[in-house]
Amino acid sequence: MVSFSPGDVPRTQVMGVVNVTPDSFSDGGLWLDEDAAVAHGLELLAAGADILDVGGESTRPGSQRPEQDEELRRVVPVIRRLAEHGAVVSVDTMRAEVAQAALDVGAQIVNDVSGGLADPDMCDVVARSGAPYILMHWRAHGAVMQQLATYDDVVREVRAELGSRVEAALAAGIGRDRLVVDPGLGFSKTADHNWTLLAHLNDLDDLGLPMVVGASRKAFLGMLMADAQGRPAPPLERDAATGAISVVAAQAGAWAVRVHDVAASVAAIRVVERMRAADLVRREGAGSAAREDQR
């Protein structure tokens, strides 16, 4: 089982995305076939992923939900096979029955972008399972979510709304030591909202919980990397910017980053950790020198 205690995790973890969907914004259809999805998951593991996040429903703006049976058909065989290979698998779903089926075949984590709002049975399923639960800030499904991207103070309101979901999870019997939060970049948020949240990740620490940051290939990075004509960079050309966000997240103490290009974020996090180690050595050296001067 994965630990979410900051003292037990030596560095920011890397969650590799395995989209078993025909319509995800960055790689929809590439891994819809079961064998292709499993092979992709194993490639991400080889690149250094700590966790594989397997999902069968696109949550991009404007997306339409698949039927539950179709979501089950997409993800359950893939999760079973990846778990058999020894992967730590999280299931990316808003449906309690899908979460239960995934846990039954070897998933260890439930990653619910709705934070329990989309399915009232989700928290009960997670509570009974004993699995860790990642709950994200969310206001509505993809078809309408951008209509709700209105805030007076996005950091304060996201923190408050996430806090209410945390309280609901605790009331359902999920242990606090099994909860992780996600600010939900891109979900009912404009590009400016996303940048403000990234600039104030430390303000979300008031919740006292580990955090996942999921910025990978999202539209606000495409806008940042637009060409001279103002055309956003396509998703596959946003990985360098995603790697930079992984540095920001690691420096802010995020428990994990959720990314498509695992290798780049593994490298980014290694840089952050090496710099922290160098800073610690320097501080310890300065402390030793100061103590010597006092003798």
Coordinates of N, CA and C in Angstrom, one line a residue, residues 66-154:
P66 N -19.3 8.4 -20.7 CA -19.6 7.1 -21.2 C -20.6 6.4 -20.3
E67 N -21.3 5.4 -20.7 CA -22.1 4.6 -19.8 C -21.2 3.8 -18.9
Q68 N -21.7 3.5 -17.7 CA -20.9 2.9 -16.7 C -20.4 1.5 -17.2
D69 N -21.2 0.7 -17.9 CA -20.7 -0.5 -18.3 C -19.5 -0.4 -19.3
E70 N -19.5 0.7 -20.1 CA -18.4 1.0 -21.0 C -17.2 1.4 -20.3
E71 N -17.3 2.2 -19.2 CA -16.2 2.6 -18.4 C -15.6 1.3 -17.7
L72 N -16.4 0.5 -17.2 CA -15.9 -0.8 -16.6 C -15.2 -1.6 -17.6
R73 N -15.7 -1.7 -18.8 CA -15.1 -2.6 -19.9 C -13.7 -2.0 -20.2
R74 N -13.6 -0.7 -20.2 CA -12.3 -0.1 -20.6 C -11.2 -0.3 -19.5
V75 N -11.6 -0.1 -18.3 CA -10.5 0.0 -17.3 C -10.2 -1.3 -16.5
V76 N -11.2 -2.1 -16.2 CA -11.0 -3.3 -15.3 C -9.9 -4.2 -15.9
P77 N -10.0 -4.6 -17.1 CA -8.9 -5.6 -17.6 C -7.5 -4.9 -17.6
V78 N -7.4 -3.7 -17.9 CA -6.1 -3.0 -17.9 C -5.6 -2.9 -16.5
I79 N -6.4 -2.5 -15.5 CA -6.0 -2.5 -14.1 C -5.5 -3.8 -13.6
R80 N -6.3 -4.8 -13.9 CA -6.0 -6.2 -13.5 C -4.6 -6.6 -14.0
R81 N -4.3 -6.4 -15.2 CA -3.0 -6.8 -15.8 C -1.9 -6.0 -15.3
L82 N -2.1 -4.7 -15.1 CA -1.0 -3.8 -14.6 C -0.7 -4.2 -13.2
A83 N -1.7 -4.4 -12.4 CA -1.5 -4.8 -11.0 C -0.7 -6.2 -10.9
E84 N -1.1 -7.1 -11.8 CA -0.4 -8.4 -11.9 C 1.1 -8.2 -12.2
H85 N 1.5 -7.1 -12.9 CA 2.9 -6.8 -13.1 C 3.5 -6.1 -12.0
G86 N 2.8 -5.9 -10.9 CA 3.4 -5.2 -9.7 C 3.2 -3.7 -9.6
A87 N 2.5 -3.1 -10.6 CA 2.3 -1.7 -10.6 C 1.4 -1.2 -9.4
V88 N 1.7 -0.1 -8.9 CA 0.8 0.6 -8.0 C -0.2 1.3 -8.9
V89 N -1.5 1.0 -8.8 CA -2.5 1.5 -9.7 C -3.5 2.3 -9.0
S90 N -3.8 3.5 -9.5 CA -4.9 4.3 -9.0 C -6.0 4.3 -10.1
V91 N -7.2 4.2 -9.7 CA -8.3 4.3 -10.7 C -8.9 5.7 -10.7
D92 N -8.9 6.3 -11.9 CA -9.4 7.6 -12.1 C -10.9 7.5 -12.5
T93 N -11.8 7.6 -11.5 CA -13.2 7.5 -11.8 C -14.0 8.3 -10.8
M94 N -15.2 8.7 -11.3 CA -16.2 9.3 -10.4 C -17.3 8.4 -10.0
R95 N -17.3 7.2 -10.4 CA -18.3 6.2 -10.1 C -17.9 5.2 -9.0
A96 N -18.8 5.0 -8.1 CA -18.5 4.1 -7.0 C -18.4 2.7 -7.4
E97 N -19.2 2.3 -8.3 CA -19.2 0.9 -8.8 C -17.9 0.6 -9.6
V98 N -17.4 1.6 -10.3 CA -16.2 1.4 -11.1 C -15.0 1.4 -10.1
A99 N -15.0 2.2 -9.1 CA -14.0 2.2 -8.1 C -13.9 0.9 -7.4
Q100 N -15.1 0.3 -7.0 CA -15.1 -1.0 -6.3 C -14.6 -2.1 -7.2
A101 N -15.0 -2.1 -8.5 CA -14.5 -3.1 -9.4 C -13.0 -3.0 -9.6
A102 N -12.5 -1.8 -9.7 CA -11.1 -1.6 -9.9 C -10.3 -2.1 -8.6
L103 N -10.8 -1.7 -7.5 CA -10.1 -2.2 -6.2 C -10.2 -3.7 -6.1
D104 N -11.2 -4.3 -6.6 CA -11.3 -5.8 -6.6 C -10.3 -6.5 -7.4
V105 N -9.8 -5.8 -8.5 CA -8.8 -6.5 -9.4 C -7.4 -5.9 -9.1
G106 N -7.2 -5.1 -8.1 CA -5.8 -4.8 -7.8 C -5.5 -3.3 -7.7
A107 N -6.4 -2.4 -8.0 CA -6.1 -1.0 -7.8 C -5.9 -0.7 -6.3
Q108 N -5.0 0.2 -6.0 CA -4.7 0.5 -4.6 C -5.2 1.8 -4.1
I109 N -5.6 2.7 -5.1 CA -5.9 4.1 -4.8 C -7.1 4.5 -5.6
V110 N -8.0 5.3 -5.1 CA -9.1 5.9 -5.8 C -8.9 7.3 -6.1
N111 N -8.9 7.7 -7.3 CA -8.6 9.1 -7.7 C -9.9 9.7 -8.3
D112 N -10.7 10.5 -7.5 CA -12.0 10.9 -7.9 C -12.0 12.4 -8.2
V113 N -12.0 12.8 -9.4 CA -12.0 14.2 -9.8 C -13.1 15.0 -9.2
S114 N -14.2 14.3 -8.9 CA -15.4 15.1 -8.3 C -15.3 15.2 -6.8
G115 N -14.4 14.6 -6.2 CA -14.3 14.7 -4.7 C -15.5 14.1 -4.0
G116 N -16.2 13.1 -4.7 CA -17.3 12.5 -4.1 C -18.6 13.2 -4.4
L117 N -18.6 14.2 -5.2 CA -19.9 14.9 -5.5 C -20.7 14.3 -6.6
A118 N -20.0 13.6 -7.5 CA -20.7 13.0 -8.7 C -21.4 11.7 -8.3
D119 N -21.0 11.0 -7.3 CA -21.6 9.7 -6.9 C -21.7 9.7 -5.4
P120 N -22.9 9.8 -4.8 CA -23.0 9.8 -3.3 C -22.5 8.5 -2.6
D121 N -22.4 7.5 -3.4 CA -21.9 6.2 -2.8 C -20.4 6.1 -2.8
M122 N -19.7 7.0 -3.4 CA -18.2 6.9 -3.5 C -17.5 6.9 -2.2
C123 N -17.8 7.8 -1.3 CA -17.1 7.8 0.0 C -17.3 6.6 0.8
D124 N -18.5 6.0 0.7 CA -18.8 4.7 1.5 C -18.0 3.6 0.9
V125 N -17.8 3.5 -0.4 CA -17.0 2.5 -1.0 C -15.6 2.6 -0.6
V126 N -15.1 3.8 -0.6 CA -13.7 4.0 -0.2 C -13.5 3.7 1.2
A127 N -14.4 4.2 2.1 CA -14.3 3.9 3.5 C -14.2 2.4 3.8
R128 N -15.1 1.6 3.2 CA -15.1 0.2 3.4 C -13.8 -0.5 2.9
S129 N -13.2 0.1 1.8 CA -12.1 -0.6 1.2 C -10.8 -0.3 2.0
G130 N -10.7 0.8 2.7 CA -9.4 1.1 3.3 C -8.4 1.7 2.4
A131 N -8.8 2.0 1.1 CA -7.9 2.6 0.1 C -7.7 4.0 0.3
P132 N -6.5 4.5 0.0 CA -6.3 6.0 -0.1 C -7.3 6.6 -1.1
Y133 N -7.6 7.9 -0.9 CA -8.6 8.6 -1.7 C -8.1 10.0 -2.0
I134 N -8.0 10.2 -3.3 CA -7.6 11.5 -3.9 C -8.8 12.2 -4.3
L135 N -9.1 13.3 -3.6 CA -10.3 14.1 -3.9 C -9.9 15.5 -4.5
M136 N -10.5 15.8 -5.6 CA -10.2 17.0 -6.3 C -11.2 18.1 -6.2
H137 N -10.8 19.3 -6.4 CA -11.8 20.4 -6.4 C -12.5 20.4 -7.7
W138 N -13.9 20.4 -7.7 CA -14.7 20.1 -8.8 C -16.1 20.8 -8.6
R139 N -16.6 21.3 -9.7 CA -18.0 21.9 -9.5 C -19.0 21.3 -10.4
A140 N -18.6 20.7 -11.5 CA -19.6 20.1 -12.5 C -18.9 19.3 -13.5
H141 N -19.7 18.5 -14.2 CA -19.1 17.6 -15.3 C -18.6 18.4 -16.4
G142 N -17.8 17.8 -17.3 CA -17.1 18.5 -18.3 C -18.0 19.2 -19.3
A143 N -19.2 18.8 -19.5 CA -20.1 19.4 -20.5 C -20.4 20.9 -20.1
V144 N -20.4 21.2 -18.8 CA -20.8 22.5 -18.3 C -19.8 23.1 -17.4
M145 N -18.7 22.5 -17.1 CA -17.9 23.0 -15.9 C -17.3 24.4 -16.2
Q146 N -17.0 24.7 -17.4 CA -16.4 26.0 -17.6 C -17.4 27.2 -17.4
Q147 N -18.7 26.9 -17.4 CA -19.7 27.9 -17.1 C -19.6 28.3 -15.6
L148 N -18.9 27.5 -14.8 CA -18.9 27.8 -13.4 C -17.5 28.3 -13.0
A149 N -16.7 28.8 -13.9 CA -15.4 29.3 -13.6 C -15.4 30.8 -13.1
T150 N -16.1 31.0 -12.0 CA -16.3 32.3 -11.5 C -15.9 32.3 -10.0
Y151 N -15.0 33.2 -9.6 CA -14.5 33.3 -8.2 C -14.2 34.7 -7.9
D152 N -14.4 35.0 -6.6 CA -14.0 36.3 -6.1 C -12.5 36.2 -5.6
D153 N -12.2 35.0 -5.0 CA -10.8 34.7 -4.6 C -10.6 33.3 -4.8
V154 N -10.0 32.9 -5.9 CA -9.9 31.5 -6.3 C -9.2 30.6 -5.3

